[in-house]
Structure formats: structure tokens, C-alpha cells
Amino acid sequence: MSESNYFKFTNSVVVAPLIGVILIWAVFWLELQLHTNFNHFGVYPRSLKGLRGVLFSPFIHGSVEHLYNNTIPLAILTASLFYFYKDIAIKVLVYGLLFSGLFTWAVGRPSYHIGVSGIIYVLASFIFFKGIFSKYYRLVALSLVVVFIYGSLLWYVFPIKDGISWEGHLGGFLAGLLLAFFIKANTPSSKKFDWEHEDYNEDADEFLRHFDEDGNFIERKPEEIHQEDEPVRITYHYKTKDGGNAAKD
């Protein structure tokens, strides 16, 4: 697939992150209007009732600060996913949501786990590892950008701070890694130089012929141009004095 067909802006690049941001803010606004919270809809580990949190917990946040801290990463990473991996973006989001939620439910502490940070870890992990696995220069560059901006997120897959669901973060990180490995993306083929092809002949390379066996540069004079057996025939077209056309070899 060519770059022009693969890297193409679509409405989903804007619509998908916009929907995600609107949903999490709308749920928080609804909590304020009803003077309640929906924390009990979060993931509660090893509880049958807590399984509903696998689907609902990403939309629930405990405070404005919690919500704000998740909004910008969610928007940026979702837009990146739909631009660079639009063919598999929905699949990554759905499987990432299920896997990270079930992982949290299986290994988490007995507490309600809420927030979209698990999905953020899915996106960051997937985009990073998929770019590295693809070996395509633009996707590798995207991986490096993700590391530069969100590399500090890695610390929060460990229990280093109270009140943070490191289990959800770890589940999202592992989900992104597994999805990057198993979900195939129809990425552009990496460009190969002439010397990377199996049928490459060093003796026929004009550049390498300027070097000897020890790697020393040898100045080569342009080879003489051999005239063909049949001389080149040139035809001149010109106008005569009386305005007519004439041709002469």
C-alpha cells in the first residue's frame, strides 16, 4: 500500500476523540446534576456485579482533576490511532477495553476502579509497540513521539502511589502490547535501497566501482562513448525565401 492511500485524513480522526471526550465529560456533568456519583458502576475485582465495570468504568471519574488529566491524552492518542491505524482502530479500542477491564477485575484490589486511564495505556502501548514492530519509518517516529510525551506513564503500572489503579494501567499496557503483536495492520511497505535487494550486484554499481578492494577511492575517467555502426542522422527543417518549407539531411 502506498503512503498516499494509507496516511489519509478522514473525519474519524476528529470525530472519534471528540465522542470520547464528550462522553466522559457528559457522565461527570450528569453526576453533578443528580448530586451523586457512579463509582459503584466501576470494576470491582472478583465480584460478579463488578464485571459491569469492564464496560462502564472508563466513563466514570472521581473529580474534575481526574477527568482533566485524562482528557488531553485520550484525545491525542485516539486521534493518532484513527489516523495511523484507521483500519483496525475500532478493533483495538474494543479489545483493549475488554482485556484491560477483565485484567483489572481478575487481579485488582478490592475497591472500585474507575477512569479512562486504562484505555489511555492501551492506546499508548499499542501505538508504541506497533510502530516498532512495523519497522516503517513514519510509524517508528510516532512511537518515539509517544515515548517522549507519555514515557513517564510507565511508572504508574507499578503501585507507587495510593489512590491510583495501577492494576488498570498495567492491564492497559499489556493489552496494548498483545494487540500490537497479534492484530495485523496493512501498513505501507518499507522502502528498500538497491543494495538491500537479494539480486544486488556490487560489480555493476557505478558508485562502488570508484573504490578498490581496500576501500580506497579511485578516480575514474568517463568511459569513451562508442559510436554506433550506423551514424546518427539529423534532419534540418528551414524556410526558403519564397516562404516554402524544405528539409535537408
PDB file of C-alpha atoms in Angstrom:
ATOM      1  CA  MET A   1       0.000   0.000   0.000  1.00  0.00           C
ATOM      2  CA  SER A   2       1.311   3.436  -0.925  1.00  0.00           C
ATOM      3  CA  GLU A   3       1.747   6.249   1.595  1.00  0.00           C
ATOM      4  CA  SER A   4      -0.840   8.444  -0.143  1.00  0.00           C
ATOM      5  CA  ASN A   5      -3.519   5.777   0.310  1.00  0.00           C
ATOM      6  CA  TYR A   6      -2.514   4.810   3.841  1.00  0.00           C
ATOM      7  CA  PHE A   7      -1.863   8.170   5.501  1.00  0.00           C
ATOM      8  CA  LYS A   8      -5.092   9.896   4.590  1.00  0.00           C
ATOM      9  CA  PHE A   9      -7.051  12.250   6.823  1.00  0.00           C
ATOM     10  CA  THR A  10     -10.643  11.166   7.492  1.00  0.00           C
ATOM     11  CA  ASN A  11     -13.452  12.552   9.618  1.00  0.00           C
ATOM     12  CA  SER A  12     -12.902   9.781  12.172  1.00  0.00           C
ATOM     13  CA  VAL A  13      -9.609  11.406  13.204  1.00  0.00           C
ATOM     14  CA  VAL A  14     -11.643  14.269  14.684  1.00  0.00           C
ATOM     15  CA  VAL A  15     -14.980  12.585  15.401  1.00  0.00           C
ATOM     16  CA  ALA A  16     -13.664   9.601  17.398  1.00  0.00           C
ATOM     17  CA  PRO A  17     -11.675  11.548  20.018  1.00  0.00           C
ATOM     18  CA  LEU A  18     -14.441  14.158  20.184  1.00  0.00           C
ATOM     19  CA  ILE A  19     -17.020  11.494  21.009  1.00  0.00           C
ATOM     20  CA  GLY A  20     -14.762  10.003  23.671  1.00  0.00           C
ATOM     21  CA  VAL A  21     -14.151  13.358  25.352  1.00  0.00           C
ATOM     22  CA  ILE A  22     -17.842  14.342  25.228  1.00  0.00           C
ATOM     23  CA  LEU A  23     -18.916  11.040  26.782  1.00  0.00           C
ATOM     24  CA  ILE A  24     -16.613  11.200  29.799  1.00  0.00           C
ATOM     25  CA  TRP A  25     -17.468  14.846  30.458  1.00  0.00           C
ATOM     26  CA  ALA A  26     -21.202  14.222  29.971  1.00  0.00           C
ATOM     27  CA  VAL A  27     -21.185  11.431  32.554  1.00  0.00           C
ATOM     28  CA  PHE A  28     -19.396  13.661  35.065  1.00  0.00           C
ATOM     29  CA  TRP A  29     -21.843  16.512  34.366  1.00  0.00           C
ATOM     30  CA  LEU A  30     -24.741  14.102  34.925  1.00  0.00           C
ATOM     31  CA  GLU A  31     -23.291  13.116  38.304  1.00  0.00           C
ATOM     32  CA  LEU A  32     -23.163  16.771  39.326  1.00  0.00           C
ATOM     33  CA  GLN A  33     -26.727  17.382  38.211  1.00  0.00           C
ATOM     34  CA  LEU A  34     -28.007  14.353  40.104  1.00  0.00           C
ATOM     35  CA  HIS A  35     -25.806  15.071  43.149  1.00  0.00           C
ATOM     36  CA  THR A  36     -24.492  11.550  43.110  1.00  0.00           C
ATOM     37  CA  ASN A  37     -21.606   9.513  41.754  1.00  0.00           C
ATOM     38  CA  PHE A  38     -21.451   6.388  39.655  1.00  0.00           C
ATOM     39  CA  ASN A  39     -18.401   4.866  41.298  1.00  0.00           C
ATOM     40  CA  HIS A  40     -20.353   1.693  42.080  1.00  0.00           C
ATOM     41  CA  PHE A  41     -20.504   1.094  38.310  1.00  0.00           C
ATOM     42  CA  GLY A  42     -16.723   0.728  38.245  1.00  0.00           C
ATOM     43  CA  VAL A  43     -14.751  -2.513  38.158  1.00  0.00           C
ATOM     44  CA  TYR A  44     -14.915  -4.327  41.490  1.00  0.00           C
ATOM     45  CA  PRO A  45     -12.462  -7.246  41.330  1.00  0.00           C
ATOM     46  CA  ARG A  46     -13.683 -10.830  41.588  1.00  0.00           C
ATOM     47  CA  SER A  47     -17.284  -9.793  42.020  1.00  0.00           C
ATOM     48  CA  LEU A  48     -19.995 -10.776  39.574  1.00  0.00           C
ATOM     49  CA  LYS A  49     -21.607  -7.370  39.960  1.00  0.00           C
ATOM     50  CA  GLY A  50     -18.226  -5.726  39.452  1.00  0.00           C
ATOM     51  CA  LEU A  51     -17.966  -7.140  35.928  1.00  0.00           C
ATOM     52  CA  ARG A  52     -20.237  -4.393  34.638  1.00  0.00           C
ATOM     53  CA  GLY A  53     -17.405  -2.018  35.314  1.00  0.00           C
ATOM     54  CA  VAL A  54     -15.488  -3.540  32.399  1.00  0.00           C
ATOM     55  CA  LEU A  55     -17.824  -1.585  30.123  1.00  0.00           C
ATOM     56  CA  PHE A  56     -18.796   1.358  32.318  1.00  0.00           C
ATOM     57  CA  SER A  57     -15.675   2.258  34.330  1.00  0.00           C
ATOM     58  CA  PRO A  58     -13.862   4.204  31.539  1.00  0.00           C
ATOM     59  CA  PHE A  59     -16.650   6.803  31.555  1.00  0.00           C
ATOM     60  CA  ILE A  60     -16.577   7.427  35.329  1.00  0.00           C
ATOM     61  CA  HIS A  61     -14.181   9.816  37.077  1.00  0.00           C
ATOM     62  CA  GLY A  62     -13.800  10.827  40.686  1.00  0.00           C
ATOM     63  CA  SER A  63     -13.020  14.521  40.276  1.00  0.00           C
ATOM     64  CA  VAL A  64     -12.512  17.320  37.793  1.00  0.00           C
ATOM     65  CA  GLU A  65      -8.747  16.933  38.140  1.00  0.00           C
ATOM     66  CA  HIS A  66      -9.001  13.220  37.385  1.00  0.00           C
ATOM     67  CA  LEU A  67     -11.171  13.975  34.373  1.00  0.00           C
ATOM     68  CA  TYR A  68      -8.959  16.782  33.086  1.00  0.00           C
ATOM     69  CA  ASN A  69      -5.764  14.727  33.372  1.00  0.00           C
ATOM     70  CA  ASN A  70      -7.298  12.025  31.199  1.00  0.00           C
ATOM     71  CA  THR A  71      -8.968  14.253  28.605  1.00  0.00           C
ATOM     72  CA  ILE A  72      -5.944  15.503  26.652  1.00  0.00           C
ATOM     73  CA  PRO A  73      -4.103  12.143  26.419  1.00  0.00           C
ATOM     74  CA  LEU A  74      -7.332  10.444  25.377  1.00  0.00           C
ATOM     75  CA  ALA A  75      -7.948  12.974  22.592  1.00  0.00           C
ATOM     76  CA  ILE A  76      -4.375  12.951  21.249  1.00  0.00           C
ATOM     77  CA  LEU A  77      -3.869   9.179  21.327  1.00  0.00           C
ATOM     78  CA  THR A  78      -7.303   8.399  19.894  1.00  0.00           C
ATOM     79  CA  ALA A  79      -6.730  10.824  17.010  1.00  0.00           C
ATOM     80  CA  SER A  80      -3.318   9.224  16.378  1.00  0.00           C
ATOM     81  CA  LEU A  81      -4.856   5.743  16.377  1.00  0.00           C
ATOM     82  CA  PHE A  82      -7.529   6.677  13.833  1.00  0.00           C
ATOM     83  CA  TYR A  83      -5.066   8.478  11.574  1.00  0.00           C
ATOM     84  CA  PHE A  84      -2.226   5.975  11.517  1.00  0.00           C
ATOM     85  CA  TYR A  85      -4.206   2.743  12.086  1.00  0.00           C
ATOM     86  CA  LYS A  86      -7.700   3.596  10.900  1.00  0.00           C
ATOM     87  CA  ASP A  87      -8.456   0.096   9.547  1.00  0.00           C
ATOM     88  CA  ILE A  88      -8.036  -1.558  12.950  1.00  0.00           C
ATOM     89  CA  ALA A  89      -8.790   1.361  15.292  1.00  0.00           C
ATOM     90  CA  ILE A  90     -12.235   0.131  16.393  1.00  0.00           C
ATOM     91  CA  LYS A  91     -10.906  -3.363  16.981  1.00  0.00           C
ATOM     92  CA  VAL A  92      -8.071  -2.034  19.132  1.00  0.00           C
ATOM     93  CA  LEU A  93     -10.450   0.051  21.242  1.00  0.00           C
ATOM     94  CA  VAL A  94     -12.966  -2.755  21.798  1.00  0.00           C
ATOM     95  CA  TYR A  95     -10.441  -5.487  22.563  1.00  0.00           C
ATOM     96  CA  GLY A  96      -8.377  -3.095  24.656  1.00  0.00           C
ATOM     97  CA  LEU A  97     -11.417  -2.107  26.702  1.00  0.00           C
ATOM     98  CA  LEU A  98     -12.353  -5.734  27.380  1.00  0.00           C
ATOM     99  CA  PHE A  99      -8.874  -7.049  28.087  1.00  0.00           C
ATOM    100  CA  SER A 100      -7.763  -4.216  30.381  1.00  0.00           C
ATOM    101  CA  GLY A 101     -11.080  -4.318  32.273  1.00  0.00           C
ATOM    102  CA  LEU A 102     -11.010  -8.081  32.748  1.00  0.00           C
ATOM    103  CA  PHE A 103      -7.382  -7.960  33.849  1.00  0.00           C
ATOM    104  CA  THR A 104      -8.265  -5.355  36.476  1.00  0.00           C
ATOM    105  CA  TRP A 105     -11.226  -7.436  37.606  1.00  0.00           C
ATOM    106  CA  ALA A 106      -9.023 -10.526  37.967  1.00  0.00           C
ATOM    107  CA  VAL A 107      -6.008  -9.091  39.806  1.00  0.00           C
ATOM    108  CA  GLY A 108      -7.143  -5.756  41.258  1.00  0.00           C
ATOM    109  CA  ARG A 109      -7.510  -4.735  44.883  1.00  0.00           C
ATOM    110  CA  PRO A 110     -10.993  -4.976  46.438  1.00  0.00           C
ATOM    111  CA  SER A 111     -12.018  -1.454  45.502  1.00  0.00           C
ATOM    112  CA  TYR A 112     -13.923   0.310  42.733  1.00  0.00           C
ATOM    113  CA  HIS A 113     -11.613   1.012  39.793  1.00  0.00           C
ATOM    114  CA  ILE A 114     -12.782   3.877  37.588  1.00  0.00           C
ATOM    115  CA  GLY A 115     -11.403   6.149  34.865  1.00  0.00           C
ATOM    116  CA  VAL A 116     -10.417   6.038  31.226  1.00  0.00           C
ATOM    117  CA  SER A 117      -6.718   5.786  32.052  1.00  0.00           C
ATOM    118  CA  GLY A 118      -6.775   2.060  31.266  1.00  0.00           C
ATOM    119  CA  ILE A 119      -7.761   2.873  27.682  1.00  0.00           C
ATOM    120  CA  ILE A 120      -5.068   5.559  27.538  1.00  0.00           C
ATOM    121  CA  TYR A 121      -2.483   2.932  28.447  1.00  0.00           C
ATOM    122  CA  VAL A 122      -3.903   0.623  25.785  1.00  0.00           C
ATOM    123  CA  LEU A 123      -3.505   3.333  23.153  1.00  0.00           C
ATOM    124  CA  ALA A 124      -0.036   4.452  24.222  1.00  0.00           C
ATOM    125  CA  SER A 125       1.247   0.885  24.449  1.00  0.00           C
ATOM    126  CA  PHE A 126      -0.302  -0.193  21.152  1.00  0.00           C
ATOM    127  CA  ILE A 127       0.919   2.815  19.170  1.00  0.00           C
ATOM    128  CA  PHE A 128       4.440   2.462  20.561  1.00  0.00           C
ATOM    129  CA  PHE A 129       4.883  -1.285  20.024  1.00  0.00           C
ATOM    130  CA  LYS A 130       3.034  -1.404  16.696  1.00  0.00           C
ATOM    131  CA  GLY A 131       5.306   1.280  15.284  1.00  0.00           C
ATOM    132  CA  ILE A 132       8.401  -0.597  16.426  1.00  0.00           C
ATOM    133  CA  PHE A 133       7.121  -3.915  15.062  1.00  0.00           C
ATOM    134  CA  SER A 134       6.223  -2.374  11.687  1.00  0.00           C
ATOM    135  CA  LYS A 135       9.768  -1.000  11.152  1.00  0.00           C
ATOM    136  CA  TYR A 136       8.221   1.668   8.946  1.00  0.00           C
ATOM    137  CA  TYR A 137       9.995   4.962   9.494  1.00  0.00           C
ATOM    138  CA  ARG A 138       6.912   7.165   9.973  1.00  0.00           C
ATOM    139  CA  LEU A 139       5.320   4.759  12.440  1.00  0.00           C
ATOM    140  CA  VAL A 140       8.597   4.320  14.288  1.00  0.00           C
ATOM    141  CA  ALA A 141       8.819   8.116  14.519  1.00  0.00           C
ATOM    142  CA  LEU A 142       5.302   8.143  16.001  1.00  0.00           C
ATOM    143  CA  SER A 143       6.428   5.568  18.580  1.00  0.00           C
ATOM    144  CA  LEU A 144       9.294   7.822  19.603  1.00  0.00           C
ATOM    145  CA  VAL A 145       6.939  10.792  19.938  1.00  0.00           C
ATOM    146  CA  VAL A 146       4.681   8.735  22.223  1.00  0.00           C
ATOM    147  CA  VAL A 147       7.669   7.782  24.376  1.00  0.00           C
ATOM    148  CA  PHE A 148       8.813  11.398  24.534  1.00  0.00           C
ATOM    149  CA  ILE A 149       5.412  12.730  25.592  1.00  0.00           C
ATOM    150  CA  TYR A 150       3.975   9.869  27.623  1.00  0.00           C
ATOM    151  CA  GLY A 151       7.014   7.842  28.642  1.00  0.00           C
ATOM    152  CA  SER A 152       6.503   8.811  32.286  1.00  0.00           C
ATOM    153  CA  LEU A 153       3.232   6.866  32.281  1.00  0.00           C
ATOM    154  CA  LEU A 154       5.254   3.675  32.561  1.00  0.00           C
ATOM    155  CA  TRP A 155       5.934   4.329  36.251  1.00  0.00           C
ATOM    156  CA  TYR A 156       2.247   4.132  37.078  1.00  0.00           C
ATOM    157  CA  VAL A 157       1.912   0.485  36.095  1.00  0.00           C
ATOM    158  CA  PHE A 158       3.532  -0.133  39.479  1.00  0.00           C
ATOM    159  CA  PRO A 159       1.962   0.517  42.902  1.00  0.00           C
ATOM    160  CA  ILE A 160       3.918   3.694  43.632  1.00  0.00           C
ATOM    161  CA  LYS A 161       1.044   5.957  44.650  1.00  0.00           C
ATOM    162  CA  ASP A 162      -2.090   5.364  46.695  1.00  0.00           C
ATOM    163  CA  GLY A 163      -5.458   6.027  45.128  1.00  0.00           C
ATOM    164  CA  ILE A 164      -4.326   5.139  41.588  1.00  0.00           C
ATOM    165  CA  SER A 165      -5.465   1.961  39.877  1.00  0.00           C
ATOM    166  CA  TRP A 166      -2.072   0.643  38.829  1.00  0.00           C
ATOM    167  CA  GLU A 167      -3.813  -2.651  38.011  1.00  0.00           C
ATOM    168  CA  GLY A 168      -5.876  -0.899  35.338  1.00  0.00           C
ATOM    169  CA  HIS A 169      -2.770   0.794  33.987  1.00  0.00           C
ATOM    170  CA  LEU A 170      -0.859  -2.484  33.864  1.00  0.00           C
ATOM    171  CA  GLY A 171      -3.816  -4.215  32.202  1.00  0.00           C
ATOM    172  CA  GLY A 172      -3.977  -1.483  29.566  1.00  0.00           C
ATOM    173  CA  PHE A 173      -0.238  -1.627  28.953  1.00  0.00           C
ATOM    174  CA  LEU A 174      -0.268  -5.426  28.492  1.00  0.00           C
ATOM    175  CA  ALA A 175      -3.386  -5.235  26.327  1.00  0.00           C
ATOM    176  CA  GLY A 176      -1.728  -2.716  24.008  1.00  0.00           C
ATOM    177  CA  LEU A 177       1.370  -4.899  23.710  1.00  0.00           C
ATOM    178  CA  LEU A 178      -0.625  -8.030  22.891  1.00  0.00           C
ATOM    179  CA  LEU A 179      -2.845  -6.227  20.387  1.00  0.00           C
ATOM    180  CA  ALA A 180       0.210  -4.716  18.674  1.00  0.00           C
ATOM    181  CA  PHE A 181       1.639  -8.207  18.299  1.00  0.00           C
ATOM    182  CA  PHE A 182      -1.458 -10.129  17.223  1.00  0.00           C
ATOM    183  CA  ILE A 183      -3.591  -7.640  15.257  1.00  0.00           C
ATOM    184  CA  LYS A 184      -2.300  -7.275  11.731  1.00  0.00           C
ATOM    185  CA  ALA A 185      -2.260  -3.825  10.171  1.00  0.00           C
ATOM    186  CA  ASN A 186      -1.908  -3.247   6.440  1.00  0.00           C
ATOM    187  CA  THR A 187       0.932  -0.753   6.820  1.00  0.00           C
ATOM    188  CA  PRO A 188       2.992   0.596   3.891  1.00  0.00           C
ATOM    189  CA  SER A 189       5.966  -1.495   2.859  1.00  0.00           C
ATOM    190  CA  SER A 190       9.354  -0.296   3.990  1.00  0.00           C
ATOM    191  CA  LYS A 191      11.379   1.205   1.172  1.00  0.00           C
ATOM    192  CA  LYS A 192      14.454  -0.781   0.197  1.00  0.00           C
ATOM    193  CA  PHE A 193      17.621   0.600  -1.322  1.00  0.00           C
ATOM    194  CA  ASP A 194      19.269  -1.157  -4.226  1.00  0.00           C
ATOM    195  CA  TRP A 195      21.875  -2.799  -2.023  1.00  0.00           C
ATOM    196  CA  GLU A 196      19.155  -4.323   0.203  1.00  0.00           C
ATOM    197  CA  HIS A 197      17.754  -6.498  -2.580  1.00  0.00           C
ATOM    198  CA  GLU A 198      18.892 -10.114  -2.835  1.00  0.00           C
ATOM    199  CA  ASP A 199      19.834  -9.781  -6.521  1.00  0.00           C
ATOM    200  CA  TYR A 200      22.083  -6.778  -5.882  1.00  0.00           C
ATOM    201  CA  ASN A 201      25.326  -6.939  -7.883  1.00  0.00           C
ATOM    202  CA  GLU A 202      28.172  -4.919  -6.403  1.00  0.00           C
ATOM    203  CA  ASP A 203      30.262  -5.160  -9.574  1.00  0.00           C
ATOM    204  CA  ALA A 204      27.562  -3.358 -11.550  1.00  0.00           C
ATOM    205  CA  ASP A 205      27.258  -0.491  -9.073  1.00  0.00           C
ATOM    206  CA  GLU A 206      28.830   2.626 -10.638  1.00  0.00           C
ATOM    207  CA  PHE A 207      29.492   4.179  -7.239  1.00  0.00           C
ATOM    208  CA  LEU A 208      31.296   1.185  -5.762  1.00  0.00           C
ATOM    209  CA  ARG A 209      33.482   0.918  -8.852  1.00  0.00           C
ATOM    210  CA  HIS A 210      35.236   4.076  -7.626  1.00  0.00           C
ATOM    211  CA  PHE A 211      36.740   2.110  -4.720  1.00  0.00           C
ATOM    212  CA  ASP A 212      39.352  -0.641  -4.678  1.00  0.00           C
ATOM    213  CA  GLU A 213      39.308  -3.788  -2.567  1.00  0.00           C
ATOM    214  CA  ASP A 214      40.803  -1.920   0.400  1.00  0.00           C
ATOM    215  CA  GLY A 215      38.154   0.796   0.278  1.00  0.00           C
ATOM    216  CA  ASN A 216      40.425   3.445  -1.219  1.00  0.00           C
ATOM    217  CA  PHE A 217      38.858   5.947  -3.582  1.00  0.00           C
ATOM    218  CA  ILE A 218      39.990   5.676  -7.188  1.00  0.00           C
ATOM    219  CA  GLU A 219      39.289   8.454  -9.637  1.00  0.00           C
ATOM    220  CA  ARG A 220      37.823   7.012 -12.792  1.00  0.00           C
ATOM    221  CA  LYS A 221      37.671   8.844 -16.101  1.00  0.00           C
ATOM    222  CA  PRO A 222      34.437   8.770 -18.033  1.00  0.00           C
ATOM    223  CA  GLU A 223      34.422   5.845 -20.374  1.00  0.00           C
ATOM    224  CA  GLU A 224      34.665   6.648 -24.029  1.00  0.00           C
ATOM    225  CA  ILE A 225      31.414   6.705 -25.871  1.00  0.00           C
ATOM    226  CA  HIS A 226      31.457   4.198 -28.654  1.00  0.00           C
ATOM    227  CA  GLN A 227      29.819   5.321 -31.824  1.00  0.00           C
ATOM    228  CA  GLU A 228      27.242   3.018 -33.257  1.00  0.00           C
ATOM    229  CA  ASP A 229      27.900   1.399 -36.641  1.00  0.00           C
ATOM    230  CA  GLU A 230      25.170   3.468 -38.242  1.00  0.00           C
ATOM    231  CA  PRO A 231      25.850   7.214 -37.935  1.00  0.00           C
ATOM    232  CA  VAL A 232      23.286   9.440 -36.320  1.00  0.00           C
ATOM    233  CA  ARG A 233      21.033  11.058 -38.905  1.00  0.00           C
ATOM    234  CA  ILE A 234      19.978  14.652 -38.291  1.00  0.00           C
ATOM    235  CA  THR A 235      17.263  16.360 -40.337  1.00  0.00           C
ATOM    236  CA  TYR A 236      17.078  20.173 -40.502  1.00  0.00           C
ATOM    237  CA  HIS A 237      13.822  21.975 -41.262  1.00  0.00           C
ATOM    238  CA  TYR A 238      14.040  25.545 -42.569  1.00  0.00           C
ATOM    239  CA  LYS A 239      12.060  28.036 -44.597  1.00  0.00           C
ATOM    240  CA  THR A 240      13.080  29.180 -48.089  1.00  0.00           C
ATOM    241  CA  LYS A 241      12.978  32.752 -49.216  1.00  0.00           C
ATOM    242  CA  ASP A 242       9.703  32.238 -51.023  1.00  0.00           C
ATOM    243  CA  GLY A 243       8.047  31.033 -47.755  1.00  0.00           C
ATOM    244  CA  GLY A 244       8.150  27.341 -48.613  1.00  0.00           C
ATOM    245  CA  ASN A 245       9.434  24.586 -46.368  1.00  0.00           C
ATOM    246  CA  ALA A 246      12.432  22.451 -47.116  1.00  0.00           C
ATOM    247  CA  ALA A 247      14.266  19.633 -45.432  1.00  0.00           C
ATOM    248  CA  LYS A 248      17.906  18.656 -45.611  1.00  0.00           C
ATOM    249  CA  ASP A 249      19.831  15.805 -44.050  1.00  0.00           C
TER     250      ASP A 249
END
